[in-house]
Amino acid sequence: MTQNLSIALLDISPTWEDFHFEPLYGKFHVIRVCVSRNIHEIEAQLRLLKNEEIDKHARIFKQSDKNIFLTSQVMKRVLCGLYLKISPAETNFLFTEHKKPYVSGYPNFHFNISHSGDWVVFLFSSSPCGIDIEKIKPDFDFEGMMPSVFHPREIDWINGQPDRNRAFFKLWTIKESLLKAQGTGLIDDLNQWDLTSTQKMSDPDWHVQTFSVGDDYYLSTCVKDHPREFKYFEFAGSFDFSS
């Protein structure tokens, strides 16, 4: 699974622009949405959801979970509609065997979604891609689960970092973004492949990069083929994309 893979373990430092629509033109677009800062504007777009999505939203008990679900569904329809130049209501989402979403009828359009805490993040591309964000929990007891999900050399790498807790979440987002990009879902032998010893090759098939979002989150992206230019956007609450 991990052949021809390039991983940048050193964090990058992206510059986030206010979201304004631009065609992909072969680039990779990462878009982040802060749920708490945008939920009122997003709630006004509830009409974009399908009946089954509205029903599911109504059944969610915890308000924070309702907000995340609504943000994910509304922004998925709005953003995919923008890139494909179709009405958000016309986007027909299907799922692969391992529940990776895609838009029916657009085989060269790829996207992925992740959410954690107060953030929902998207990655758009013309090639397969995966994204994962995780809230760093300082009191999370990760010791017991490491042997089942990390290779012994990965555990050694985590134990050698100055902040083992952050290192755990960083490596987890890397592994999860790769799984999501390749569309395999969770697998039983996660602890059999060592990502920390992956060498950067001259022409790898998959590229992974990672960085922190504020002090409390780690985010990783995995993309197929040569890493073209990345652009980073933050949605700022306006659904007027005319400019």
CSV table of C-alpha atoms in Angstrom, one decimal:
chain,number,residue,atom,x,y,z
A,1,MET,CA,0.0,0.0,0.0
A,2,THR,CA,2.7,2.5,0.9
A,3,GLN,CA,5.0,2.0,-2.0
A,4,ASN,CA,6.0,5.1,-4.0
A,5,LEU,CA,5.1,7.4,-1.1
A,6,SER,CA,6.6,10.7,-0.1
A,7,ILE,CA,5.9,12.1,3.4
A,8,ALA,CA,7.0,15.5,4.7
A,9,LEU,CA,7.3,15.0,8.4
A,10,LEU,CA,8.4,18.6,8.9
A,11,ASP,CA,5.3,20.9,9.2
A,12,ILE,CA,4.6,23.3,6.4
A,13,SER,CA,3.4,26.8,7.1
A,14,PRO,CA,0.5,27.6,4.7
A,15,THR,CA,-0.9,31.0,4.1
A,16,TRP,CA,-4.7,31.1,4.4
A,17,GLU,CA,-6.7,33.4,2.1
A,18,ASP,CA,-10.3,34.4,2.6
A,19,PHE,CA,-12.2,32.0,0.4
A,20,HIS,CA,-13.0,33.3,-3.1
A,21,PHE,CA,-13.8,30.9,-5.8
A,22,GLU,CA,-11.1,29.9,-8.3
A,23,PRO,CA,-11.2,27.0,-10.7
A,24,LEU,CA,-8.8,24.3,-9.8
A,25,TYR,CA,-6.7,24.5,-13.0
A,26,GLY,CA,-4.7,21.5,-11.9
A,27,LYS,CA,-4.1,22.9,-8.3
A,28,PHE,CA,-5.0,21.4,-5.0
A,29,HIS,CA,-7.4,23.5,-2.9
A,30,VAL,CA,-7.6,23.1,0.9
A,31,ILE,CA,-10.6,24.9,2.4
A,32,ARG,CA,-11.3,25.2,6.2
A,33,VAL,CA,-14.5,26.2,7.8
A,34,CYS,CA,-14.8,27.2,11.4
A,35,VAL,CA,-18.1,25.9,12.5
A,36,SER,CA,-18.8,28.2,15.4
A,37,ARG,CA,-18.0,31.3,13.4
A,38,ASN,CA,-20.2,30.4,10.5
A,39,ILE,CA,-23.1,28.3,11.7
A,40,HIS,CA,-25.7,31.1,11.6
A,41,GLU,CA,-25.0,31.7,7.9
A,42,ILE,CA,-24.9,28.0,7.2
A,43,GLU,CA,-28.2,27.4,9.0
A,44,ALA,CA,-29.8,29.8,6.5
A,45,GLN,CA,-28.8,27.3,3.7
A,46,LEU,CA,-30.6,24.3,5.3
A,47,ARG,CA,-32.9,24.3,2.2
A,48,LEU,CA,-30.0,22.9,0.1
A,49,LEU,CA,-30.1,19.6,1.9
A,50,LYS,CA,-32.0,16.6,0.7
A,51,ASN,CA,-34.9,15.3,2.7
A,52,GLU,CA,-32.9,12.4,4.1
A,53,GLU,CA,-30.2,14.8,5.2
A,54,ILE,CA,-32.7,17.1,6.9
A,55,ASP,CA,-34.2,14.1,8.7
A,56,LYS,CA,-30.8,12.9,9.9
A,57,HIS,CA,-29.9,16.4,11.1
A,58,ALA,CA,-33.2,16.5,13.1
A,59,ARG,CA,-32.3,13.2,14.7
A,60,ILE,CA,-28.9,14.3,16.0
A,61,PHE,CA,-29.3,15.1,19.7
A,62,LYS,CA,-26.1,17.0,20.6
A,63,GLN,CA,-26.1,20.6,19.3
A,64,SER,CA,-22.4,20.6,18.5
A,65,ASP,CA,-22.8,17.4,16.4
A,66,LYS,CA,-25.8,18.9,14.6
A,67,ASN,CA,-23.7,22.0,13.7
A,68,ILE,CA,-20.8,19.8,12.4
A,69,PHE,CA,-23.2,17.7,10.3
A,70,LEU,CA,-25.0,20.7,8.9
A,71,THR,CA,-21.7,22.5,8.1
A,72,SER,CA,-20.3,19.4,6.4
A,73,GLN,CA,-23.4,18.8,4.3
A,74,VAL,CA,-24.1,22.4,3.3
A,75,MET,CA,-20.5,23.3,2.4
A,76,LYS,CA,-20.1,20.0,0.5
A,77,ARG,CA,-23.0,20.9,-1.7
A,78,VAL,CA,-22.1,24.5,-2.1
A,79,LEU,CA,-18.4,24.0,-2.9
A,80,CYS,CA,-18.8,21.0,-5.2
A,81,GLY,CA,-21.5,23.0,-7.0
A,82,LEU,CA,-19.1,25.9,-7.5
A,83,TYR,CA,-16.3,23.7,-8.8
A,84,LEU,CA,-18.6,21.7,-11.1
A,85,LYS,CA,-20.6,24.8,-12.2
A,86,ILE,CA,-23.9,23.1,-11.2
A,87,SER,CA,-26.6,24.0,-8.7
A,88,PRO,CA,-25.8,22.7,-5.2
A,89,ALA,CA,-29.2,20.9,-5.2
A,90,GLU,CA,-28.2,19.0,-8.4
A,91,THR,CA,-25.1,17.4,-6.9
A,92,ASN,CA,-25.6,13.7,-6.7
A,93,PHE,CA,-23.3,12.2,-4.1
A,94,LEU,CA,-22.4,8.5,-4.0
A,95,PHE,CA,-20.0,6.5,-1.9
A,96,THR,CA,-17.4,3.9,-2.7
A,97,GLU,CA,-17.4,0.5,-0.9
A,98,HIS,CA,-15.4,2.1,1.9
A,99,LYS,CA,-17.7,5.2,2.1
A,100,LYS,CA,-15.5,7.6,0.3
A,101,PRO,CA,-17.7,10.3,-1.2
A,102,TYR,CA,-17.7,11.3,-4.9
A,103,VAL,CA,-20.0,13.2,-7.3
A,104,SER,CA,-21.8,11.0,-9.8
A,105,GLY,CA,-20.9,11.7,-13.4
A,106,TYR,CA,-17.6,13.6,-12.7
A,107,PRO,CA,-14.8,11.0,-12.7
A,108,ASN,CA,-12.0,13.6,-12.9
A,109,PHE,CA,-13.2,15.6,-9.9
A,110,HIS,CA,-12.1,14.5,-6.5
A,111,PHE,CA,-12.7,15.8,-3.0
A,112,ASN,CA,-12.5,14.7,0.6
A,113,ILE,CA,-13.8,15.9,3.9
A,114,SER,CA,-12.7,15.7,7.5
A,115,HIS,CA,-13.9,17.3,10.7
A,116,SER,CA,-12.9,17.6,14.3
A,117,GLY,CA,-13.8,19.9,17.1
A,118,ASP,CA,-14.6,23.3,15.6
A,119,TRP,CA,-13.3,22.7,12.1
A,120,VAL,CA,-14.6,21.1,8.9
A,121,VAL,CA,-12.0,20.9,6.2
A,122,PHE,CA,-12.1,20.0,2.5
A,123,LEU,CA,-9.6,19.0,-0.1
A,124,PHE,CA,-10.4,19.4,-3.9
A,125,SER,CA,-8.3,18.0,-6.7
A,126,SER,CA,-8.4,16.5,-10.2
A,127,SER,CA,-6.7,13.3,-8.8
A,128,PRO,CA,-7.5,11.1,-5.8
A,129,CYS,CA,-6.9,12.8,-2.5
A,130,GLY,CA,-7.5,12.5,1.3
A,131,ILE,CA,-7.5,14.9,4.2
A,132,ASP,CA,-7.7,14.4,7.9
A,133,ILE,CA,-7.9,16.9,10.8
A,134,GLU,CA,-7.7,15.9,14.5
A,135,LYS,CA,-8.2,18.0,17.6
A,136,ILE,CA,-5.2,17.5,19.9
A,137,LYS,CA,-6.4,16.3,23.3
A,138,PRO,CA,-3.8,16.9,25.9
A,139,ASP,CA,-5.3,14.4,28.3
A,140,PHE,CA,-5.9,11.6,25.7
A,141,ASP,CA,-4.5,8.3,26.8
A,142,PHE,CA,-2.9,7.1,23.6
A,143,GLU,CA,-0.4,4.7,25.1
A,144,GLY,CA,-2.7,1.6,25.1
A,145,MET,CA,-3.8,2.0,21.4
A,146,MET,CA,-0.4,2.7,19.9
A,147,PRO,CA,0.7,-1.0,19.4
A,148,SER,CA,-2.5,-1.7,17.4
A,149,VAL,CA,-2.2,1.2,15.0
A,150,PHE,CA,1.5,2.1,14.8
A,151,HIS,CA,4.6,0.2,13.7
A,152,PRO,CA,7.3,-0.3,16.4
A,153,ARG,CA,9.5,2.2,14.6
A,154,GLU,CA,6.6,4.7,14.5
A,155,ILE,CA,6.2,4.3,18.2
A,156,ASP,CA,9.9,4.9,18.7
A,157,TRP,CA,9.5,8.1,16.6
A,158,ILE,CA,6.6,9.3,18.7
A,159,ASN,CA,8.5,8.5,22.0
A,160,GLY,CA,11.5,10.5,20.6
A,161,GLN,CA,9.5,13.7,20.1
A,162,PRO,CA,9.5,16.5,22.6
A,163,ASP,CA,5.7,16.5,22.8
A,164,ARG,CA,4.6,12.9,22.4
A,165,ASN,CA,0.9,13.8,22.5
A,166,ARG,CA,1.2,16.1,19.6
A,167,ALA,CA,3.4,13.6,17.7
A,168,PHE,CA,0.7,10.9,18.2
A,169,PHE,CA,-2.0,13.1,16.6
A,170,LYS,CA,0.3,14.2,13.8
A,171,LEU,CA,1.2,10.7,12.8
A,172,TRP,CA,-2.4,9.6,13.1
A,173,THR,CA,-3.6,12.3,10.7
A,174,ILE,CA,-0.8,11.3,8.2
A,175,LYS,CA,-1.9,7.7,8.3
A,176,GLU,CA,-5.6,8.6,8.1
A,177,SER,CA,-5.2,10.9,5.1
A,178,LEU,CA,-3.3,8.2,3.2
A,179,LEU,CA,-6.1,5.7,3.9
A,180,LYS,CA,-8.7,8.1,2.8
A,181,ALA,CA,-6.9,9.1,-0.4
A,182,GLN,CA,-6.4,5.5,-1.4
A,183,GLY,CA,-10.1,4.8,-0.5
A,184,THR,CA,-9.3,1.7,1.5
A,185,GLY,CA,-11.0,2.6,4.8
A,186,LEU,CA,-9.6,1.4,8.1
A,187,ILE,CA,-7.5,-1.8,7.7
A,188,ASP,CA,-6.5,-4.5,10.2
A,189,ASP,CA,-2.7,-4.2,9.7
A,190,LEU,CA,-2.2,-0.5,10.4
A,191,ASN,CA,0.7,-1.4,12.6
A,192,GLN,CA,2.5,-3.3,9.8
A,193,TRP,CA,3.5,-0.3,7.7
A,194,ASP,CA,6.0,2.3,8.9
A,195,LEU,CA,5.5,5.8,7.6
A,196,THR,CA,8.4,7.4,9.5
A,197,SER,CA,11.0,5.5,7.4
A,198,THR,CA,9.4,6.3,4.1
A,199,GLN,CA,12.0,7.9,1.9
A,200,LYS,CA,11.3,10.8,-0.4
A,201,MET,CA,11.6,9.5,-4.0
A,202,SER,CA,12.1,11.3,-7.3
A,203,ASP,CA,8.7,10.3,-8.7
A,204,PRO,CA,6.4,9.0,-6.0
A,205,ASP,CA,2.8,8.2,-6.6
A,206,TRP,CA,1.5,9.7,-3.3
A,207,HIS,CA,2.5,12.8,-1.5
A,208,VAL,CA,1.7,13.6,2.2
A,209,GLN,CA,2.1,16.9,4.0
A,210,THR,CA,1.1,17.9,7.5
A,211,PHE,CA,0.8,21.1,9.6
A,212,SER,CA,-0.9,22.4,12.7
A,213,VAL,CA,-4.1,24.5,12.6
A,214,GLY,CA,-3.7,26.9,15.5
A,215,ASP,CA,-2.3,25.2,18.6
A,216,ASP,CA,-5.0,22.6,19.0
A,217,TYR,CA,-5.3,20.7,15.7
A,218,TYR,CA,-3.2,18.7,13.3
A,219,LEU,CA,-4.1,18.5,9.6
A,220,SER,CA,-2.6,16.2,6.9
A,221,THR,CA,-3.3,15.9,3.2
A,222,CYS,CA,-2.4,13.1,0.8
A,223,VAL,CA,-2.6,13.6,-3.0
A,224,LYS,CA,-1.9,11.3,-5.9
A,225,ASP,CA,0.6,12.2,-8.7
A,226,HIS,CA,3.1,15.1,-8.8
A,227,PRO,CA,2.4,17.7,-6.1
A,228,ARG,CA,1.1,20.7,-8.0
A,229,GLU,CA,0.5,24.0,-6.3
A,230,PHE,CA,-1.6,24.0,-3.1
A,231,LYS,CA,-3.9,26.9,-2.2
A,232,TYR,CA,-5.3,27.4,1.2
A,233,PHE,CA,-8.6,29.1,1.9
A,234,GLU,CA,-10.7,29.9,4.9
A,235,PHE,CA,-14.5,30.3,4.4
A,236,ALA,CA,-15.5,33.6,6.0
A,237,GLY,CA,-19.3,33.3,6.2
A,238,SER,CA,-20.4,34.8,2.9
A,239,PHE,CA,-22.2,32.8,0.2
A,240,ASP,CA,-21.8,35.6,-2.3
A,241,PHE,CA,-19.1,34.1,-4.6
A,242,SER,CA,-19.7,36.5,-7.5
A,243,SER,CA,-16.4,38.3,-6.9
